[in-house]
Short mmCIF file of C-alpha atoms and ligand atoms in Angstrom, two decimals:
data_model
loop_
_atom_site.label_atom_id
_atom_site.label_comp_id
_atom_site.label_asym_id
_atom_site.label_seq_id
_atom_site.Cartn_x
_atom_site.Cartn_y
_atom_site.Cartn_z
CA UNK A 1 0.00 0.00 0.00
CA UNK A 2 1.24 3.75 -0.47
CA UNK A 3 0.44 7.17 0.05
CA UNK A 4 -0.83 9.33 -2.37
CA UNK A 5 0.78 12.84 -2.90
CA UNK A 6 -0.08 15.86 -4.84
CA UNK A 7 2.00 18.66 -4.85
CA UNK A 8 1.25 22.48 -6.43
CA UNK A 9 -1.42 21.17 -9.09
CA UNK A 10 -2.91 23.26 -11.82
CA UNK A 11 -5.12 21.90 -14.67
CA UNK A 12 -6.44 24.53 -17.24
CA UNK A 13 -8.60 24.10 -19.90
CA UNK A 14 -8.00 25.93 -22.76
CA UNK A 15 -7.80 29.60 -21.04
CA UNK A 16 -10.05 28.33 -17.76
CA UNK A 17 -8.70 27.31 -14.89
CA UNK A 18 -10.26 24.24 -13.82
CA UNK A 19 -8.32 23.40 -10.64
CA UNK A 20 -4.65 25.07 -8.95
CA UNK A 21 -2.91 25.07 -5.76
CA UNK A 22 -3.89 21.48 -5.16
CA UNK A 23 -1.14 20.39 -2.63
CA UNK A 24 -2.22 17.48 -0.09
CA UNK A 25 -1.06 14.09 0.51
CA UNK A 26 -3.45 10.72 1.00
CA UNK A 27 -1.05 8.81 3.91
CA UNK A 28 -0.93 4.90 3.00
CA UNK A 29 -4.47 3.06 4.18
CA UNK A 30 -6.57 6.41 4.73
CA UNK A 31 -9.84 7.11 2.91
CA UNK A 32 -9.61 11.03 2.44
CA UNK A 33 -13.01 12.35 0.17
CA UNK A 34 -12.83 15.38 -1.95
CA UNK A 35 -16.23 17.54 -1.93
CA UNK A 36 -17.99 20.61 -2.86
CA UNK A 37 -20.19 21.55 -5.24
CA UNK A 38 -20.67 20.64 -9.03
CA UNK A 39 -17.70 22.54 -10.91
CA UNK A 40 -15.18 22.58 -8.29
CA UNK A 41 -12.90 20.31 -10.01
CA UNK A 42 -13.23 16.80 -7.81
CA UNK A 43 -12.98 14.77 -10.90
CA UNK A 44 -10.44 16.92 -12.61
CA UNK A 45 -8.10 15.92 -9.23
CA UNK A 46 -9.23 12.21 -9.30
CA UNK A 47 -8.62 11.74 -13.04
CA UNK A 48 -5.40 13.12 -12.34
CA UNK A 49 -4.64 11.13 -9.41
CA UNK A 50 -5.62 8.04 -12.17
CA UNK A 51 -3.53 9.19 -15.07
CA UNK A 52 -6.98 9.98 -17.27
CA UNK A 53 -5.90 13.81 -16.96
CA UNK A 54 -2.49 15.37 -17.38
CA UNK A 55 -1.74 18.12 -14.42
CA UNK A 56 -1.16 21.67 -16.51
CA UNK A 57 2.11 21.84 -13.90
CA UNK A 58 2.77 20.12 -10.71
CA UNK A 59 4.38 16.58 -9.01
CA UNK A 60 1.82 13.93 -8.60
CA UNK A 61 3.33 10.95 -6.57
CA UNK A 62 1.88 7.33 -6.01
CA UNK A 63 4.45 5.90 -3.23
CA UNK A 64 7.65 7.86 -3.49
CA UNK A 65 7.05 7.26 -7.22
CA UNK A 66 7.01 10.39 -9.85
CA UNK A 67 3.86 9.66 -11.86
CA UNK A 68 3.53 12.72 -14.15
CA UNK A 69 4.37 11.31 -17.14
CA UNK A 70 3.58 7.16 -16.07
CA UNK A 71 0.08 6.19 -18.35
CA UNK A 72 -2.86 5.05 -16.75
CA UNK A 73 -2.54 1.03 -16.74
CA UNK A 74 0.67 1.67 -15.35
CA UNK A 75 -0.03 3.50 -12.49
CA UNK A 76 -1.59 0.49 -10.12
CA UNK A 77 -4.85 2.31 -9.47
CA UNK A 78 -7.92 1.11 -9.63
CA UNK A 79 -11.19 3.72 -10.54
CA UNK A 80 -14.86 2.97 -9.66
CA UNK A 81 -17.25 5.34 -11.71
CA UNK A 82 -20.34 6.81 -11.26
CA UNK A 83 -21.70 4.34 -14.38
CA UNK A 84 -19.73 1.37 -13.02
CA UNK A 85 -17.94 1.29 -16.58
CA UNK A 86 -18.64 -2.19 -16.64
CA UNK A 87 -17.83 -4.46 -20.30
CA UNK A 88 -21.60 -4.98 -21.19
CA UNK A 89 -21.09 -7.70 -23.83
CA UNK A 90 -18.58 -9.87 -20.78
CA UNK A 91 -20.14 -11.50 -17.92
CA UNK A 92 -19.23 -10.72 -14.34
CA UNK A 93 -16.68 -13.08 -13.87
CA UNK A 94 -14.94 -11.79 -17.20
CA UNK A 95 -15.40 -8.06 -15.94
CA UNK A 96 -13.66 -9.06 -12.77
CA UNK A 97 -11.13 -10.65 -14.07
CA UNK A 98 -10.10 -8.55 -16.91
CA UNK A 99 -7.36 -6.41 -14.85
CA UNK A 100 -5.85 -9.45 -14.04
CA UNK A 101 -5.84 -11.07 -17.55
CA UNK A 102 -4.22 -7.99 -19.46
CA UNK A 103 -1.46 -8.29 -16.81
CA UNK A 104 -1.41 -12.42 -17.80
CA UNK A 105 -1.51 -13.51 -14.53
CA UNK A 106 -2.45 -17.68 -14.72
CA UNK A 107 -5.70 -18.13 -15.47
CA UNK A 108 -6.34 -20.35 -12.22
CA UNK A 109 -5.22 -17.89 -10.43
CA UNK A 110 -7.44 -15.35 -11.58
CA UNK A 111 -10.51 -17.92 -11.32
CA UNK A 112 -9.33 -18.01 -7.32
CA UNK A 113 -9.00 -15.04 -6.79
CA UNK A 114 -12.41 -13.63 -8.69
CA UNK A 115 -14.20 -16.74 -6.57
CA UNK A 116 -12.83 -15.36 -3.14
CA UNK A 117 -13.85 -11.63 -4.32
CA UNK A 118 -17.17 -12.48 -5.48
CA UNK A 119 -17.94 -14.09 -1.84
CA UNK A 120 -16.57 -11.28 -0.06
CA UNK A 121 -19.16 -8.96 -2.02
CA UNK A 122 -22.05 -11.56 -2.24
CA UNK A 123 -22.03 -11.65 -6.05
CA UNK A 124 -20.53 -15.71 -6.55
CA UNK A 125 -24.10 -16.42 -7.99
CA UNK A 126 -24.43 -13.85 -10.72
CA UNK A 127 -20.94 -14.18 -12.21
CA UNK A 128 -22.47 -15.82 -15.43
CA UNK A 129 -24.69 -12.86 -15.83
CA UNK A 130 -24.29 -10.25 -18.21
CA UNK A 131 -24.36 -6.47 -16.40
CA UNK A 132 -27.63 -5.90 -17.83
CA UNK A 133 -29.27 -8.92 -16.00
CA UNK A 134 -27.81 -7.02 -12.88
CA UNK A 135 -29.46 -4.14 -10.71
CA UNK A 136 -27.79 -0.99 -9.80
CA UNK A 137 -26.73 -2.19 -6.39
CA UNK A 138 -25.25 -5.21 -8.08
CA UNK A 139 -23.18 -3.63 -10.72
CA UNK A 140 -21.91 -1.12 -8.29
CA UNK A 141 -20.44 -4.24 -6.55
CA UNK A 142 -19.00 -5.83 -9.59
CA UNK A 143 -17.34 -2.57 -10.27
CA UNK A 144 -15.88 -2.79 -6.65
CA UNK A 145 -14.98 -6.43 -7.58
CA UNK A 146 -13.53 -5.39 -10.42
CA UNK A 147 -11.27 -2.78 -8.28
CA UNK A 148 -10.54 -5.12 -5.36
CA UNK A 149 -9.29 -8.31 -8.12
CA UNK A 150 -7.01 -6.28 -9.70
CA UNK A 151 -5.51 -5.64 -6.01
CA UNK A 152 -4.52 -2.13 -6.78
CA UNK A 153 -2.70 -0.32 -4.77
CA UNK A 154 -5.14 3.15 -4.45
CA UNK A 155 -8.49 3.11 -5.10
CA UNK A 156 -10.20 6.08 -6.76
CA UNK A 157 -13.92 6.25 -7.07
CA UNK A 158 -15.98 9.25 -8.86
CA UNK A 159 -19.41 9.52 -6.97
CA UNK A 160 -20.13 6.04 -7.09
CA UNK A 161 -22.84 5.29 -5.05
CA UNK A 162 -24.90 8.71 -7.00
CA UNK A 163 -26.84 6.38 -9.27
CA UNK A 164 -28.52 4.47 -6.45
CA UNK A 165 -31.59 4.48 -4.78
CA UNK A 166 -31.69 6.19 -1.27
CA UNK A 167 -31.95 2.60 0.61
CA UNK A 168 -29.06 1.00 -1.11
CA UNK A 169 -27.19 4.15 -1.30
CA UNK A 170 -27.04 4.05 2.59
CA UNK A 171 -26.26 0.22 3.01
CA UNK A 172 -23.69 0.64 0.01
CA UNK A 173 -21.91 3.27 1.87
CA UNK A 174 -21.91 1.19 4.86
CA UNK A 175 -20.35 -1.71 3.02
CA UNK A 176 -17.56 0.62 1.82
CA UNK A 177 -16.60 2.02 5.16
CA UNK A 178 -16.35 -1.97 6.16
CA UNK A 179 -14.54 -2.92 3.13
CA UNK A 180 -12.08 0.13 3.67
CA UNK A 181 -11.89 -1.10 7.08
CA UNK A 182 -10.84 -4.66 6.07
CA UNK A 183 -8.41 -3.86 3.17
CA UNK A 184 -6.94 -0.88 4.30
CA UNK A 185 -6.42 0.54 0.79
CA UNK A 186 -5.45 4.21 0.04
CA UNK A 187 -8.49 5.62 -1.35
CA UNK A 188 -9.46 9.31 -2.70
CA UNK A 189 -13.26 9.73 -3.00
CA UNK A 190 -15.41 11.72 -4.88
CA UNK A 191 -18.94 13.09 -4.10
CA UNK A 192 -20.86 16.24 -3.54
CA UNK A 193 -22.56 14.47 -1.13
CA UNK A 194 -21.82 16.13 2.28
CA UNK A 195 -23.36 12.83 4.45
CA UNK A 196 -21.27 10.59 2.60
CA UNK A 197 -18.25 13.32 2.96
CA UNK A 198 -18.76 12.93 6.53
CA UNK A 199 -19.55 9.59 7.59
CA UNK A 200 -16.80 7.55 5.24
CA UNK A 201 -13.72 9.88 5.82
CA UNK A 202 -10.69 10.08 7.76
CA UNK A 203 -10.03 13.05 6.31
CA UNK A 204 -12.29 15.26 3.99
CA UNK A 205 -10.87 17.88 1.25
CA UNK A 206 -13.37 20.74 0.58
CA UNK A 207 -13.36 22.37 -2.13
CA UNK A 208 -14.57 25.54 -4.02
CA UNK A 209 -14.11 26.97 -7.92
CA UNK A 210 -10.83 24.77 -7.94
CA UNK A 211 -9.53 25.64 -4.42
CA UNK A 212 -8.71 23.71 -1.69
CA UNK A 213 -11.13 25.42 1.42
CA UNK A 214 -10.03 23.28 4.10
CA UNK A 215 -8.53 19.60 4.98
CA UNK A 216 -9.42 17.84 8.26
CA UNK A 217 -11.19 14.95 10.13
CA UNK A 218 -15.10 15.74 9.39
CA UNK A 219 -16.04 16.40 13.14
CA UNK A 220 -13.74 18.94 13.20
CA UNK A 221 -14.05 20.61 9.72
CA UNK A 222 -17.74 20.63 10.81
CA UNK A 223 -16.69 22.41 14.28
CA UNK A 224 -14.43 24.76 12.50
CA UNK A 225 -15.68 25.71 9.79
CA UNK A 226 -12.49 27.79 7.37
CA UNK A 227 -15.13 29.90 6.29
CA UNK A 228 -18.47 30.74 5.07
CA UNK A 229 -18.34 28.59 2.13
CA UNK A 230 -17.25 25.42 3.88
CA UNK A 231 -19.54 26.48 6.66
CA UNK A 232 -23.02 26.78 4.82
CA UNK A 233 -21.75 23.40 2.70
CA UNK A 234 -21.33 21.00 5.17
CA UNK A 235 -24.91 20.55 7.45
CA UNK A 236 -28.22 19.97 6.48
CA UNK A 237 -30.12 21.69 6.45
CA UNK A 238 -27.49 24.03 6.21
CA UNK A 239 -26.55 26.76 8.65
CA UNK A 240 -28.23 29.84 9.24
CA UNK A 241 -26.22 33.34 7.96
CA UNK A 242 -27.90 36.34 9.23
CA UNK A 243 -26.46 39.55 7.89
CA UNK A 244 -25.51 42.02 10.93
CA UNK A 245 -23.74 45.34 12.03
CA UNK A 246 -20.94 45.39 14.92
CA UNK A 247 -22.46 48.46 17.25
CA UNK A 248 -21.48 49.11 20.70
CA UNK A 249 -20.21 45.67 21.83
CA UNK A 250 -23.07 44.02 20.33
CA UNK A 251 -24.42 42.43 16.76
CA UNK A 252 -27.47 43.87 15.54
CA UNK A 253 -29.48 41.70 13.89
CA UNK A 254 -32.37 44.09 11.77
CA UNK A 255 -33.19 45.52 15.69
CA UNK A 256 -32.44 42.78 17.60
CA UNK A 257 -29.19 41.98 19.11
CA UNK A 258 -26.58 39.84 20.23
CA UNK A 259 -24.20 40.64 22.68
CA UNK A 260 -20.66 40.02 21.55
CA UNK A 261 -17.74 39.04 23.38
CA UNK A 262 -14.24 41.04 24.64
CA UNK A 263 -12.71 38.25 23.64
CA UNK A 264 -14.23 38.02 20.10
CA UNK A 265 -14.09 41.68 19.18
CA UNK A 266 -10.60 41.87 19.74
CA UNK A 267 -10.14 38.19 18.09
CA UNK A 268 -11.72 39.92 14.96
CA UNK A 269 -10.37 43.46 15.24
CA UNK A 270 -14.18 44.20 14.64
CA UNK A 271 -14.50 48.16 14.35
CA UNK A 272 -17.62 49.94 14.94
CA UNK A 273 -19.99 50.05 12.31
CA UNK A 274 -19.11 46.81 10.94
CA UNK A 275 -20.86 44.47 8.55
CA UNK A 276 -20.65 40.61 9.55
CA UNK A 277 -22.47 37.45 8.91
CA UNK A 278 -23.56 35.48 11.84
CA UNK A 279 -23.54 31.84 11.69
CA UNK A 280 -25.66 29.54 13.26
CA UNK A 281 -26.23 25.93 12.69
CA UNK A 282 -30.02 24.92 13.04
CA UNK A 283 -28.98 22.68 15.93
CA UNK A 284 -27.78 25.07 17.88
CA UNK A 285 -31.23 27.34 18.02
CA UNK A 286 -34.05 26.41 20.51
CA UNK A 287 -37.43 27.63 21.57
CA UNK A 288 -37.20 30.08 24.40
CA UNK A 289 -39.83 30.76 27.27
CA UNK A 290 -38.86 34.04 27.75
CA UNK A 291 -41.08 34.86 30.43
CA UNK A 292 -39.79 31.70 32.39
CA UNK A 293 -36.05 32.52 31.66
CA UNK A 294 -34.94 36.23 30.88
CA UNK A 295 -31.29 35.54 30.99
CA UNK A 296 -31.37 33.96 27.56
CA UNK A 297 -30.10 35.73 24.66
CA UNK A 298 -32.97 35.34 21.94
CA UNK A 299 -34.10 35.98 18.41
CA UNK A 300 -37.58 36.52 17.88
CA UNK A 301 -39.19 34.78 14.60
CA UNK A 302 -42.43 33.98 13.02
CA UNK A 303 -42.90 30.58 11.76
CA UNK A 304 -43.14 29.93 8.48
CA UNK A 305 -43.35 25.90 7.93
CA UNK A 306 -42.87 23.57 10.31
CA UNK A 307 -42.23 19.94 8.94
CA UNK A 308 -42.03 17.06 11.30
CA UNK A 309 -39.62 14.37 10.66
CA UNK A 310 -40.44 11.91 13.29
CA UNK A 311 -37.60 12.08 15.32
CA UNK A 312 -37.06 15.96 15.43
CA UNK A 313 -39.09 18.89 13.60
CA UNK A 314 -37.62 21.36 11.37
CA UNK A 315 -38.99 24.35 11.39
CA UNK A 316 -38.62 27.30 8.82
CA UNK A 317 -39.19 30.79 10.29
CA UNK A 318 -38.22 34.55 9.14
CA UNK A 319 -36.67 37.57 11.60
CA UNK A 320 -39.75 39.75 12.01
CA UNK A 321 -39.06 42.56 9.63
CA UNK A 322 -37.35 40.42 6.64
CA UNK A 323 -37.17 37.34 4.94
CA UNK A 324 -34.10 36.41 6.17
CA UNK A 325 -34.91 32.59 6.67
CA UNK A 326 -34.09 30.38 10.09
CA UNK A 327 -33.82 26.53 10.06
CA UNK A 328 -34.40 25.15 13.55
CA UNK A 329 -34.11 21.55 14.53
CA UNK A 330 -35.94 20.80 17.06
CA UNK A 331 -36.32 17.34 19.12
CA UNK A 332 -39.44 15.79 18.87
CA UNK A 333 -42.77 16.74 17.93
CA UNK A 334 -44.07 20.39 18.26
CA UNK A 335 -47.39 22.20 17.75
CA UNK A 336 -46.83 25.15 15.99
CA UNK A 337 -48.88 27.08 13.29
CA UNK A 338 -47.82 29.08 10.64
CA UNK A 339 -47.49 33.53 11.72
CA UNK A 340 -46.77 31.71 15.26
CA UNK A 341 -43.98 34.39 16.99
CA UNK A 342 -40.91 32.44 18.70
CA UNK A 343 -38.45 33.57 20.96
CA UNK A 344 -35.65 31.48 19.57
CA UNK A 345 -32.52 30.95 22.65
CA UNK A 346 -28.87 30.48 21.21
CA UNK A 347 -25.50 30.04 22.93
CA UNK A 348 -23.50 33.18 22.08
CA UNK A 349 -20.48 30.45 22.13
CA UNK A 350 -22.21 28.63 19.44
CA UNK A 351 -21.71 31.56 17.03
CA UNK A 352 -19.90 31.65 13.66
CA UNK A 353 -18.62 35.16 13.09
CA UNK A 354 -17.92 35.53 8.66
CA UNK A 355 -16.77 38.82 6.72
CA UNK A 356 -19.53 40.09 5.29
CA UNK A 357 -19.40 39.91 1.12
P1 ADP B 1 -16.65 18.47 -10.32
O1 ADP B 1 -16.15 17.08 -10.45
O2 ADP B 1 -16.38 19.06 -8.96
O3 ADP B 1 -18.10 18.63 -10.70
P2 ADP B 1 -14.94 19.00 -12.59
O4 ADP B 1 -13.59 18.59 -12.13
O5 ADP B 1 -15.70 18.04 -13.45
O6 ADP B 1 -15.82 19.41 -11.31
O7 ADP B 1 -14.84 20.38 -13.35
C1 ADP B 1 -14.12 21.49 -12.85
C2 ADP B 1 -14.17 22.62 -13.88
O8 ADP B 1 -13.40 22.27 -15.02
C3 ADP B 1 -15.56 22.92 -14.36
O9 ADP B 1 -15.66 24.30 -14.55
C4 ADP B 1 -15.64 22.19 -15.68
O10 ADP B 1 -16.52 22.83 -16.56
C5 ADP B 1 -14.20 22.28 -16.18
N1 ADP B 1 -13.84 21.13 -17.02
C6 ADP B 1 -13.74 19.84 -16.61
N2 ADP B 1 -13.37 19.04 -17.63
C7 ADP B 1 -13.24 19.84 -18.72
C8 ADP B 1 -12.87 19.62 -20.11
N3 ADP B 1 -12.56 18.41 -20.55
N4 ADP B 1 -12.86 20.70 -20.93
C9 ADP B 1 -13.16 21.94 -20.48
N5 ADP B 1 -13.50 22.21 -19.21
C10 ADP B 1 -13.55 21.19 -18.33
#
């Protein structure tokens, strides 16, 4: 197994820059996902990573290996596509075994080792089928098989698990994060999905209009946030910016206000008069009894839908004098109607304090 390095990469497209700056390195065994939204160049990095893209400038390394200019088949990767990219006219057992058989390994061999795969993945009774005869779930394993035969040394995969149905989406993922578990193979993954960002990564690589925003473990990406962008991305529903105005130790939100802290002003060099964005994750709000508890610092709302889930409700309100939306998550069920007024309670430590753009 190896690492997986990228140093100072820039791919441009004719005159458009497509991705630069891309400098991180995958350490040997670790699942590390690259997300963000459509465009940011994920698969322009991953098709890199395989060989399918050349890098405009910068070192790509696979091990302590220089792979700029090494093709494709040579490169020991393996890639799992959105599609599956699966031979339609060969049956299962011939799409996992063709890695093996353009690198002539024995032919017993390869009927061993395809056998052992297929268990591992459930599939030993459809290897005579043709992909067609298979559902999505299915070819998504073979295409996995297909990867884990070969016994590459990184595994790539470009949204794989997109083309499935929400059910077998989930258990898919699961069965991922146990085979990573089991095989320990460097893998870069792709998605836009921020649940599957957070749940199958060691590490997670945001990413914005071919930037890198941040690197970290997801809890702590999700704790500190770089900055807006990577805050509002990751979190669903996603968290709340209210626009405000820095005035006499306090955030005014439209009238209302929010004390601020010594310690943040002076964190922020915040000057009077200036314009922030507040962030606050929909977790982090709850209703408020304000003639119970007075100490609380509170935003006051009317409800606008309120949508329960079963285990918690959501509820969609506005500030009183604009639409400036709030998502609240609230446990359990709650009777509310719609023009309801809410005194909404937040932790002043909860608080994510942007530049205002
Ligand atoms: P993502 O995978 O995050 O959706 P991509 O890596 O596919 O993003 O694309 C990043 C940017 O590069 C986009 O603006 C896209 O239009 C552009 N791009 C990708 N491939 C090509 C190409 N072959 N020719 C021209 N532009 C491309």
């Amino acid at each position: 197994m190896v690492k997986v390095r990228l140093e100072d990469i820039k791919r441009k497209f004719n005159n458009v820059t497509a991705i630069e700056d891309i400098t991180f390195e995958v350490p040997d065994g670790e699942f590390w996902v690259l997300v963000g939204p459509s465009g940011c160049g994920k698969s322009t990095i991953l098709r890199t990573i395989a060989g399918l893209e050349t890098a405009t400038s910068g070192n790509l390394y696979i091990g302590d290996v220089l792979v700029n200019t090494i093709p494709a088949r040579q490169r020991d990767v393996a890639m799992v596509f959105q599609n599956y990219a699966l031979y339609p006219h060969m049956t299962v057992a011939e799409n996992m075994a063709f890695g093996l058989r353009m690198r002539k390994v024995d032919a017993n061999v390869i009927r061993q080792r395809v056998e052992t795969v297929a268990r591992s993945l459930s599939l030993e009774h459809l290897l005579e089928r043709k992909p067609k005869q298979l559902s999505g779930g299915q070819q998504q394993r073979v295409a996995l098989g297909r990867a884990i035969a070969r016994e590459a040394q990184v595994f790539l995969f470009d949204e794989p698990l997109s083309n499935l149905d929400a059910q077998l989406r989930d258990d898919t993922r699961a069965e991922l994060k146990q085979l990573h578990q089991n095989l320990g193979i460097t893998t870069v993954y792709v998605t836009h999905d921020q649940v599957e960002a957070m749940t199958l990564a060691d590490r997670i690589v945001v990413l914005n209009q071919g930037r890198i925003q941040q690197i970290g473990e997801p809890q702590s990406v999700y704790a500190q946030p770089a900055n807006r962008m990577v805050a509002t991305f990751l979190g669903n529903p996603p968290m709340n910016i209210l626009p405000a105005k820095y005035k006499n130790g306090n955030f005014v939100v439209e009238n209302q206000i929010i004390p601020c802290s010594v310690h943040v002003r002076n964190a922020l060099h915040l000057v009077e008069g200036q314009a922030v964005d507040l962030g606050i994750r929909p977790e982090d709000l709850f209703i408020n009894e304000p003639q119970k508890n007075e100490e609380v610092i509170a935003l006051t709302v009317e409800v606008k839908v309120v949508e329960p889930l079963g285990r918690e409700t959501l509820i969609r309100a506005s500030l009183l004098s604009s639409s400036v939306q709030v998502n609240i998550q609230q446990a359990g069920a709650i009777r509310l109607r719609l023009g309801d007024r809410l005194s909404l309670g937040l932790d002043v430590n909860q608080l994510f304090i942007f530049d205002s753009n």
